[in-house]
mmCIF file of C-alpha atoms in Angstrom:
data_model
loop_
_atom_site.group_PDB
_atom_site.id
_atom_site.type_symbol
_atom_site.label_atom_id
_atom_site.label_comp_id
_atom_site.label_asym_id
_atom_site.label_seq_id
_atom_site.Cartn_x
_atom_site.Cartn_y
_atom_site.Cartn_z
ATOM 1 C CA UNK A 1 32.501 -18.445 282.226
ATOM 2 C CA UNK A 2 29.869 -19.547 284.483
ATOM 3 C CA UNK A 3 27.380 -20.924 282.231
ATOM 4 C CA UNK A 4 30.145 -24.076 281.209
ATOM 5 C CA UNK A 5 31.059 -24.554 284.817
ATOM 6 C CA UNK A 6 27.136 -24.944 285.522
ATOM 7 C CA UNK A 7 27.083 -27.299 282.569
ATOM 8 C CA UNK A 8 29.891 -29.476 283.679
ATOM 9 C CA UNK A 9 28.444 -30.243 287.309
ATOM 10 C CA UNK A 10 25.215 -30.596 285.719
ATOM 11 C CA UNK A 11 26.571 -33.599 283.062
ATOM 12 C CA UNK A 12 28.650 -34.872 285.659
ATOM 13 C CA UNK A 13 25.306 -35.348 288.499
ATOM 14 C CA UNK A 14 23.728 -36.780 285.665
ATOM 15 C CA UNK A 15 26.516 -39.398 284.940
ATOM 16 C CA UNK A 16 27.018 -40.084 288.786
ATOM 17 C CA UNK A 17 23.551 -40.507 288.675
ATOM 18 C CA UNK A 18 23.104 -43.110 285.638
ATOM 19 C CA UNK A 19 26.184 -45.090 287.381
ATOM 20 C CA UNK A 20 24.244 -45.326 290.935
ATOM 21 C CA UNK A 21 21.203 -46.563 289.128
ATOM 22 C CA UNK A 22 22.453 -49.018 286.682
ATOM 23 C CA UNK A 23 25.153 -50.294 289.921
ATOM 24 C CA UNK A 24 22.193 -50.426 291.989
ATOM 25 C CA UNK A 25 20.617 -52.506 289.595
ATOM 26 C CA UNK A 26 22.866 -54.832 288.485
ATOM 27 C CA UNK A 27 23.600 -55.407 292.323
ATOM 28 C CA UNK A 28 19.607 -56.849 292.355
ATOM 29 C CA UNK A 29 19.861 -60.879 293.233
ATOM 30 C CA UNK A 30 17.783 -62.539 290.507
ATOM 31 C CA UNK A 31 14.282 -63.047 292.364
ATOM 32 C CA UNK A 32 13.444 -66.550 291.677
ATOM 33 C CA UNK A 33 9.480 -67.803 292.167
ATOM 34 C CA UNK A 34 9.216 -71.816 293.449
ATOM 35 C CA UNK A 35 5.860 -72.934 291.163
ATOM 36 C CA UNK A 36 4.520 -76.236 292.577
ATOM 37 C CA UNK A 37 2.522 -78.612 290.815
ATOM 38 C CA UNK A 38 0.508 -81.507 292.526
ATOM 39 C CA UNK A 39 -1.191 -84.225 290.892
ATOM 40 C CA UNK A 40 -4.881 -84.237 292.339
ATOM 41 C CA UNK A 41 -6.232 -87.441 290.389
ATOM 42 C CA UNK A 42 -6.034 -90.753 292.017
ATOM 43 C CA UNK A 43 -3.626 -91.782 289.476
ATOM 44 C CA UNK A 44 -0.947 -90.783 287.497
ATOM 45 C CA UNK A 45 -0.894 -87.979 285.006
ATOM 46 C CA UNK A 46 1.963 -86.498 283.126
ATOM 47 C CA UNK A 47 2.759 -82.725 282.693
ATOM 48 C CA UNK A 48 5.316 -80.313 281.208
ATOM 49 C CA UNK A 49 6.405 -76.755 281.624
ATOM 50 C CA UNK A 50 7.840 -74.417 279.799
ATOM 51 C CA UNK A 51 8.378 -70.961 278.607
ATOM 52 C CA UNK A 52 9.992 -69.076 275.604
ATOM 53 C CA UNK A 53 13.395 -69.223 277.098
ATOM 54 C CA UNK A 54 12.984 -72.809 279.179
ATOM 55 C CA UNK A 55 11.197 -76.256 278.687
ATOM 56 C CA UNK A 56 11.672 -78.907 280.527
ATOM 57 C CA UNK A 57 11.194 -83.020 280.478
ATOM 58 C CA UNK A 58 7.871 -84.752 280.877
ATOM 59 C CA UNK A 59 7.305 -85.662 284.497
ATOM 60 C CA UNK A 60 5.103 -88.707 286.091
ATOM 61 C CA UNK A 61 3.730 -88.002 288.788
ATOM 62 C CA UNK A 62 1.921 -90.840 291.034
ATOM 63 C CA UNK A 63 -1.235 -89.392 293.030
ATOM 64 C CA UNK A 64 -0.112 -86.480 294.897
ATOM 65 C CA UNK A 65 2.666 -86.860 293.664
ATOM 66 C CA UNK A 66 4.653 -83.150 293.418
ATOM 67 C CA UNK A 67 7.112 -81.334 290.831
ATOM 68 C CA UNK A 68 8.949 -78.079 291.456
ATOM 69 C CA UNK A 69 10.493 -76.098 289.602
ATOM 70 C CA UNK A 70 12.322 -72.586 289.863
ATOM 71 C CA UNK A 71 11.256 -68.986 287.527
ATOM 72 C CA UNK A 72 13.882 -66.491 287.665
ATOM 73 C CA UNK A 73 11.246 -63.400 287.124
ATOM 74 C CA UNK A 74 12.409 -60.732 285.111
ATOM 75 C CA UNK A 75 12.596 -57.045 286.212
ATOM 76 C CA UNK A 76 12.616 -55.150 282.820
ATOM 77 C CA UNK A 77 9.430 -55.712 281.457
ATOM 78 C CA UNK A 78 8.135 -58.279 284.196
ATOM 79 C CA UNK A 79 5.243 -59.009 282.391
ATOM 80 C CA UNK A 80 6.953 -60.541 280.078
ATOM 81 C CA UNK A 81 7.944 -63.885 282.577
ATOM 82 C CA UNK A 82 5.330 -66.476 282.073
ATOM 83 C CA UNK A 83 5.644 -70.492 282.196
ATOM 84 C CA UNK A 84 2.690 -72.595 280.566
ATOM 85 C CA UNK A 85 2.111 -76.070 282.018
ATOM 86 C CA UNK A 86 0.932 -78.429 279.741
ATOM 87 C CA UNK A 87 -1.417 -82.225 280.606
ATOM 88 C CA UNK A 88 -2.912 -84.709 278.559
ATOM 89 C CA UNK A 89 -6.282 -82.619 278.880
ATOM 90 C CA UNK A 90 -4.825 -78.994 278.451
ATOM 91 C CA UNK A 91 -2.515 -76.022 279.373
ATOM 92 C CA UNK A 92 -2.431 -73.966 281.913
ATOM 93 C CA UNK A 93 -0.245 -70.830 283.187
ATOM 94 C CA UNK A 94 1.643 -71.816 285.746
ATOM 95 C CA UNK A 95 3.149 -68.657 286.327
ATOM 96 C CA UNK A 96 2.276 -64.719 285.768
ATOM 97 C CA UNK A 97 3.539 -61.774 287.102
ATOM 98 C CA UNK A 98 0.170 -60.712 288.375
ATOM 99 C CA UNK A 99 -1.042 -63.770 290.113
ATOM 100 C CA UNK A 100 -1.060 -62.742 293.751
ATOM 101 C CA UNK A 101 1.589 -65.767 294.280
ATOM 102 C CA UNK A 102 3.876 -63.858 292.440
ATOM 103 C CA UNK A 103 4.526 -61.366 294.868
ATOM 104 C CA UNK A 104 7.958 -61.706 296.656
ATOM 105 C CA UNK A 105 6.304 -62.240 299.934
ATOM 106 C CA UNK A 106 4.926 -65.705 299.081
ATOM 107 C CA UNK A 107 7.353 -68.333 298.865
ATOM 108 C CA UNK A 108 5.402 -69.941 295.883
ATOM 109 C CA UNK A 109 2.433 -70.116 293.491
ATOM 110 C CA UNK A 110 1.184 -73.950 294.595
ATOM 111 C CA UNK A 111 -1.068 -75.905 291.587
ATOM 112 C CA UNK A 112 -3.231 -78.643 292.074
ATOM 113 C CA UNK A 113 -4.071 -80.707 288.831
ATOM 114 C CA UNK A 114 -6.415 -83.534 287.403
ATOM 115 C CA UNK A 115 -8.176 -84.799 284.679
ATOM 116 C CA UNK A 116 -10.580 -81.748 284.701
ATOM 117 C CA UNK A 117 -9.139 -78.960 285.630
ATOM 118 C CA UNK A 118 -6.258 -77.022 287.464
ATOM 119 C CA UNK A 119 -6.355 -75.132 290.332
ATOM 120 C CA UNK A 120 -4.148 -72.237 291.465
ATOM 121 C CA UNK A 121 -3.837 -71.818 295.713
ATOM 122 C CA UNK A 122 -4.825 -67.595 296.194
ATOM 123 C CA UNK A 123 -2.964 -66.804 299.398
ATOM 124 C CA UNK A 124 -5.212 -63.438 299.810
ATOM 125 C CA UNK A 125 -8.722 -65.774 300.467
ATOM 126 C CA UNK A 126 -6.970 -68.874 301.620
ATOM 127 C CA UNK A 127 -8.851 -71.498 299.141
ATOM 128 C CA UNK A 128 -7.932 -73.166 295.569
ATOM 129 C CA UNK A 129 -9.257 -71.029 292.591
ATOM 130 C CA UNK A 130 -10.171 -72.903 289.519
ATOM 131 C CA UNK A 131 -8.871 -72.591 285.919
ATOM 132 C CA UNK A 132 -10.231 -74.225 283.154
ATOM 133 C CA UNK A 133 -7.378 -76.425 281.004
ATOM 134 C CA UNK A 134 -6.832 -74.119 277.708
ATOM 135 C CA UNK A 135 -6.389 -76.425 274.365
ATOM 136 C CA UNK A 136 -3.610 -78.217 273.831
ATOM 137 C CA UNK A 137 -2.634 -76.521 270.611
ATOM 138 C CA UNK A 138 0.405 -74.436 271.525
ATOM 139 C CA UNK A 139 1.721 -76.962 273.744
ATOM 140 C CA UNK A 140 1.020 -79.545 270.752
ATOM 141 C CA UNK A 141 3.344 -77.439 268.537
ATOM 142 C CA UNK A 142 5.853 -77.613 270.856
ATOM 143 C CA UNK A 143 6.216 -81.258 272.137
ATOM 144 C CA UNK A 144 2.782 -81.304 274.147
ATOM 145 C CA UNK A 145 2.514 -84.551 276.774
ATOM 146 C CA UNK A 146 3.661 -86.615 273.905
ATOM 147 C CA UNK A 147 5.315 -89.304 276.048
ATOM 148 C CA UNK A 148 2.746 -89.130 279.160
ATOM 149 C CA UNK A 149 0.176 -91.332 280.221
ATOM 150 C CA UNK A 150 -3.647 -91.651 282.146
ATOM 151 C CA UNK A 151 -4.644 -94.539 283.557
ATOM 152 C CA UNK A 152 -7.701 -94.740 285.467
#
């Protein structure tokens, strides 16, 4: 007689459990991550973002001129929320989940961009950290900087 009352309580923490975690959960606010992208060249350059759920437009931007946009960042399987930035000279990632920007106590991840190369602000040392453009293939396939411009 005792061993099914034991069972019961036992199934029924475990469901009272399950329900706190998955309430708990789904009462989370989707984090969001501002990425910033400033053009660094003298004159205008084009760029476009996007991810494997999201792409957006080309954008112009004048010199230092600046685009935001938002990243909802995922909790199952954070690793998983990236956003690729794409120039007339390369790609870049714009966002990872283990770029110290990422963390929620930093309001953004800040980019600086020009005909070179891109560079990523690390809040931990306080300077600009440089990142070589990656080739334009994947971002080719996909629309690429099609419509943007360089003029020097």
């Amino acid at each position: 007689m005792q061993a099914p009352k034991h069972t019961f309580l036992l199934l029924l923490l475990v469901t009272v459990y399950l329900l706190h975690i998955s309430t708990t959960h789904a009462a989370f606010a989707v984090k969001q991550k501002i990425i910033v992208l400033t053009n660094n060249h003298t004159n205008y350059l084009s760029v476009r973002c996007f991810s494997f759920n999201n792409e957006f437009d080309v954008v112009h931007l004048p010199s230092w001129g600046q685009y935001k946009f938002r990243v909802k960042k995922r909790y199952i399987y954070p690793s998983s929320t990236m956003f690729n930035c794409s120039t007339n000279m390369g790609t870049f990632i714009a966002y990872k989940f283990d770029y110290e920007c990422s963390k929620d106590k930093y309001e953004s991840c800040d980019w600086r961009f020009d005909e070179d190369s891109a560079y990523r602000w690390e809040p931990k040392v306080k300077s600009w950290v440089l990142y070589d453009y990656a080739p334009n293939y994947e971002s080719l396939n996909r629309g690429g900087v099609i419509q943007g411009y360089f003029a020097n």
